[in-house]
Amino acid sequence: MSLRLARLHHPVTTLGPGQRIGIWVQGCGIGCPGCVSRDTWTAGPEHDTEVADVLAWCAERAAGTTGVTITGGEPSEQPEALAELLTGLRRIDPDWDVLCYTGVELDEFRRRCPAAYPEIDALITGPFRITEPTALVWRGSANQRLIPCSPRGEQRYARWAGAEREHPELQLQVDDERVWLIGIPGRGDLDRVQRVLRAQGIELEGVSWRP
């Protein structure tokens, strides 16, 4: 089975606890204004990647990894591929926790993804709303909820449900002349990143968060 895949990153330390694998899926029909990942909205056959290949990539990075974060794009738009991916991740390391971002609410996610939901430890639900900034950890707007979905999720995520960050945590990774920003930026952070890079002679082109 193929997954419409945007990109893979490791290690990811700003989207969930510990050192994580980050999986960005491609394709989102929600299209929240102000989304930082507009480049993941449109899906086409050029994004099709075998789930087995994604799992092999993850297995090569298992050492020291504590969990997996799946975001996008909208994961619930690929329910069968998501379920196959999650089943495979459990085989690689049963102790990994899985955190999944979705722009829909909990009941809608469960309706869309009945086979995938039981394999998820925590969900961050709800659309991004640019008019509702928040300091809640790992969330971009105040309406979004962090919901533990399993005993492991309760153990690892319950204490973070209402936690706030002092300042946004962001990672920069460079790959093939691309600069990837990983994390949840605060208001004005993206412009500040561009100014800092410009001062070092790096001009960003094709910025993902702008039309």
Short mmCIF file of C-alpha atoms in Angstrom, two decimals:
data_model
loop_
_atom_site.label_atom_id
_atom_site.label_comp_id
_atom_site.label_asym_id
_atom_site.label_seq_id
_atom_site.Cartn_x
_atom_site.Cartn_y
_atom_site.Cartn_z
CA MET A 1 0.00 0.00 0.00
CA SER A 2 1.20 3.52 -0.75
CA LEU A 3 1.12 6.57 1.49
CA ARG A 4 1.03 10.10 0.14
CA LEU A 5 4.17 11.32 1.87
CA ALA A 6 5.52 14.85 2.20
CA ARG A 7 8.73 14.24 4.15
CA LEU A 8 10.47 12.39 6.96
CA HIS A 9 12.69 13.88 9.65
CA HIS A 10 14.81 12.51 12.49
CA PRO A 11 15.53 13.41 15.19
CA VAL A 12 12.51 15.60 15.98
CA THR A 13 12.51 17.12 19.47
CA THR A 14 9.88 19.87 19.15
CA LEU A 15 6.70 17.90 18.35
CA GLY A 16 6.25 15.61 21.32
CA PRO A 17 8.39 14.35 24.20
CA GLY A 18 11.82 12.82 23.71
CA GLN A 19 13.66 12.10 20.49
CA ARG A 20 11.21 11.27 17.74
CA ILE A 21 10.69 10.32 14.14
CA GLY A 22 8.55 12.87 12.28
CA ILE A 23 6.31 11.77 9.42
CA TRP A 24 4.59 14.47 7.35
CA VAL A 25 1.83 13.16 5.09
CA GLN A 26 0.82 14.94 1.90
CA GLY A 27 -2.67 16.17 1.18
CA CYS A 28 -5.05 18.32 3.23
CA GLY A 29 -8.55 19.37 2.28
CA ILE A 30 -9.00 21.60 5.34
CA GLY A 31 -6.64 24.40 4.35
CA CYS A 32 -6.45 26.45 7.55
CA PRO A 33 -5.57 30.12 6.90
CA GLY A 34 -2.06 30.82 8.18
CA CYS A 35 -0.96 27.18 8.04
CA VAL A 36 2.83 26.85 8.31
CA SER A 37 2.80 23.81 6.00
CA ARG A 38 0.87 24.92 2.94
CA ASP A 39 3.29 22.84 0.87
CA THR A 40 1.59 19.69 2.23
CA TRP A 41 -1.92 20.60 1.06
CA THR A 42 -1.92 19.38 -2.54
CA ALA A 43 -1.49 15.67 -3.18
CA GLY A 44 -0.62 13.96 -6.43
CA PRO A 45 0.84 10.64 -7.57
CA GLU A 46 4.36 12.05 -7.29
CA HIS A 47 3.93 11.83 -3.50
CA ASP A 48 3.04 8.12 -3.42
CA THR A 49 5.51 6.17 -1.29
CA GLU A 50 5.23 2.55 -0.27
CA VAL A 51 4.42 2.17 3.42
CA ALA A 52 7.07 -0.56 3.56
CA ASP A 53 9.71 1.95 2.45
CA VAL A 54 8.65 4.42 5.17
CA LEU A 55 8.84 1.66 7.77
CA ALA A 56 12.30 0.62 6.58
CA TRP A 57 13.47 4.23 6.93
CA CYS A 58 12.06 4.36 10.47
CA ALA A 59 13.66 1.05 11.44
CA GLU A 60 17.09 2.37 10.46
CA ARG A 61 16.64 5.18 12.99
CA ALA A 62 15.21 3.13 15.85
CA ALA A 63 18.20 3.48 18.18
CA GLY A 64 17.51 6.18 20.76
CA THR A 65 14.08 6.98 19.35
CA THR A 66 11.26 7.24 21.91
CA GLY A 67 8.26 7.90 19.68
CA VAL A 68 6.77 8.93 16.36
CA THR A 69 4.86 12.08 15.47
CA ILE A 70 2.57 11.99 12.44
CA THR A 71 1.41 15.29 11.00
CA GLY A 72 0.95 16.84 7.61
CA GLY A 73 -1.13 17.40 5.68
CA GLU A 74 -4.14 15.65 7.15
CA PRO A 75 -3.50 12.04 8.25
CA SER A 76 -7.20 11.18 8.49
CA GLU A 77 -7.55 11.59 4.72
CA GLN A 78 -5.47 8.41 4.28
CA PRO A 79 -7.09 6.03 6.78
CA GLU A 80 -6.04 2.69 5.26
CA ALA A 81 -2.43 3.72 4.69
CA LEU A 82 -2.30 5.28 8.16
CA ALA A 83 -3.50 2.05 9.76
CA GLU A 84 -0.89 0.00 7.89
CA LEU A 85 1.83 2.47 8.87
CA LEU A 86 0.88 2.37 12.55
CA THR A 87 0.74 -1.44 12.63
CA GLY A 88 4.22 -1.54 11.14
CA LEU A 89 5.59 0.99 13.61
CA ARG A 90 4.38 -1.19 16.49
CA ARG A 91 6.35 -4.08 15.04
CA ILE A 92 9.54 -2.02 14.92
CA ASP A 93 9.34 -0.99 18.58
CA PRO A 94 6.25 -1.72 20.72
CA ASP A 95 7.38 0.86 23.29
CA TRP A 96 7.28 3.82 20.93
CA ASP A 97 4.43 6.23 21.54
CA VAL A 98 2.55 7.66 18.56
CA LEU A 99 1.36 11.27 18.58
CA CYS A 100 -0.86 12.27 15.65
CA TYR A 101 -1.98 15.74 14.58
CA THR A 102 -5.37 16.15 12.92
CA GLY A 103 -7.40 19.15 11.87
CA VAL A 104 -10.68 17.42 12.75
CA GLU A 105 -12.17 16.76 16.18
CA LEU A 106 -11.88 13.47 18.05
CA ASP A 107 -15.21 11.92 17.06
CA GLU A 108 -14.66 12.75 13.40
CA PHE A 109 -11.15 11.28 13.47
CA ARG A 110 -12.44 8.06 15.00
CA ARG A 111 -15.16 7.87 12.35
CA ARG A 112 -12.67 8.39 9.55
CA CYS A 113 -9.94 6.12 10.93
CA PRO A 114 -11.54 3.20 12.82
CA ALA A 115 -8.57 0.87 12.21
CA ALA A 116 -5.86 3.45 12.89
CA TYR A 117 -7.28 5.07 16.02
CA PRO A 118 -6.59 2.12 18.40
CA GLU A 119 -2.88 2.33 17.49
CA ILE A 120 -2.55 6.01 18.44
CA ASP A 121 -1.43 7.05 21.91
CA ALA A 122 -2.30 10.75 21.73
CA LEU A 123 -4.08 13.07 19.32
CA ILE A 124 -3.80 16.81 18.88
CA THR A 125 -7.17 17.72 17.41
CA GLY A 126 -8.85 20.66 15.76
CA PRO A 127 -8.08 23.11 12.95
CA PHE A 128 -5.41 25.75 13.30
CA ARG A 129 -7.01 29.13 13.99
CA ILE A 130 -4.65 32.01 13.41
CA THR A 131 -6.90 34.32 15.48
CA GLU A 132 -6.46 32.19 18.63
CA PRO A 133 -2.75 32.22 19.52
CA THR A 134 -1.69 30.05 22.43
CA ALA A 135 1.24 29.08 24.61
CA LEU A 136 -0.05 25.52 25.01
CA VAL A 137 2.77 23.10 24.37
CA TRP A 138 2.88 21.51 20.86
CA ARG A 139 -0.22 23.42 19.73
CA GLY A 140 -0.65 26.28 17.32
CA SER A 141 -3.98 27.70 18.50
CA ALA A 142 -5.99 27.72 21.71
CA ASN A 143 -8.85 25.58 20.37
CA GLN A 144 -6.61 22.56 19.76
CA ARG A 145 -6.73 19.75 22.34
CA LEU A 146 -4.10 17.23 23.37
CA ILE A 147 -6.01 14.01 24.05
CA PRO A 148 -4.39 10.84 25.46
CA CYS A 149 -5.95 7.84 23.68
CA SER A 150 -4.32 4.83 25.36
CA PRO A 151 -2.80 3.81 28.71
CA ARG A 152 0.63 4.68 27.30
CA GLY A 153 -0.79 7.98 26.13
CA GLU A 154 -2.14 8.73 29.60
CA GLN A 155 1.25 7.96 31.10
CA ARG A 156 3.29 10.04 28.69
CA TYR A 157 0.92 12.86 27.68
CA ALA A 158 -1.66 13.57 30.40
CA ARG A 159 0.66 15.98 32.23
CA TRP A 160 1.17 17.98 29.04
CA ALA A 161 -2.53 18.55 28.26
CA GLY A 162 -2.63 21.96 29.94
CA ALA A 163 1.10 22.73 29.97
CA GLU A 164 2.37 25.97 28.50
CA ARG A 165 5.75 26.73 26.99
CA GLU A 166 7.79 29.76 27.94
CA HIS A 167 8.76 30.30 24.32
CA PRO A 168 8.26 28.33 21.10
CA GLU A 169 10.81 25.63 20.42
CA LEU A 170 11.89 25.34 16.80
CA GLN A 171 14.37 23.17 14.95
CA LEU A 172 16.11 24.02 11.72
CA GLN A 173 17.31 21.19 9.50
CA VAL A 174 19.09 21.68 6.18
CA ASP A 175 18.77 19.10 3.44
CA ASP A 176 19.60 19.49 -0.27
CA GLU A 177 19.61 23.30 -0.08
CA ARG A 178 16.26 23.30 1.71
CA VAL A 179 15.78 24.65 5.21
CA TRP A 180 13.12 22.81 7.20
CA LEU A 181 11.51 24.49 10.19
CA ILE A 182 10.20 21.91 12.67
CA GLY A 183 7.99 22.88 15.58
CA ILE A 184 5.11 25.22 16.36
CA PRO A 185 6.14 28.84 15.73
CA GLY A 186 4.71 31.68 17.76
CA ARG A 187 3.37 34.89 16.30
CA GLY A 188 6.17 36.70 14.44
CA ASP A 189 8.65 33.82 14.72
CA LEU A 190 8.64 33.03 11.00
CA ASP A 191 9.52 36.59 10.06
CA ARG A 192 12.28 36.57 12.68
CA VAL A 193 13.72 33.37 11.24
CA GLN A 194 13.80 34.93 7.79
CA ARG A 195 15.54 38.06 9.10
CA VAL A 196 18.19 36.03 10.94
CA LEU A 197 18.91 33.91 7.88
CA ARG A 198 18.96 36.96 5.60
CA ALA A 199 21.56 38.56 7.88
CA GLN A 200 23.73 35.50 7.25
CA GLY A 201 23.31 35.74 3.50
CA ILE A 202 20.58 33.09 3.20
CA GLU A 203 17.49 34.16 1.28
CA LEU A 204 14.47 31.87 1.56
CA GLU A 205 12.54 31.17 -1.62
CA GLY A 206 9.29 29.27 -1.99
CA VAL A 207 8.38 29.76 1.66
CA SER A 208 5.83 27.11 2.67
CA TRP A 209 3.63 29.31 4.83
CA ARG A 210 2.83 31.87 2.14
CA PRO A 211 0.52 31.51 -0.89
#
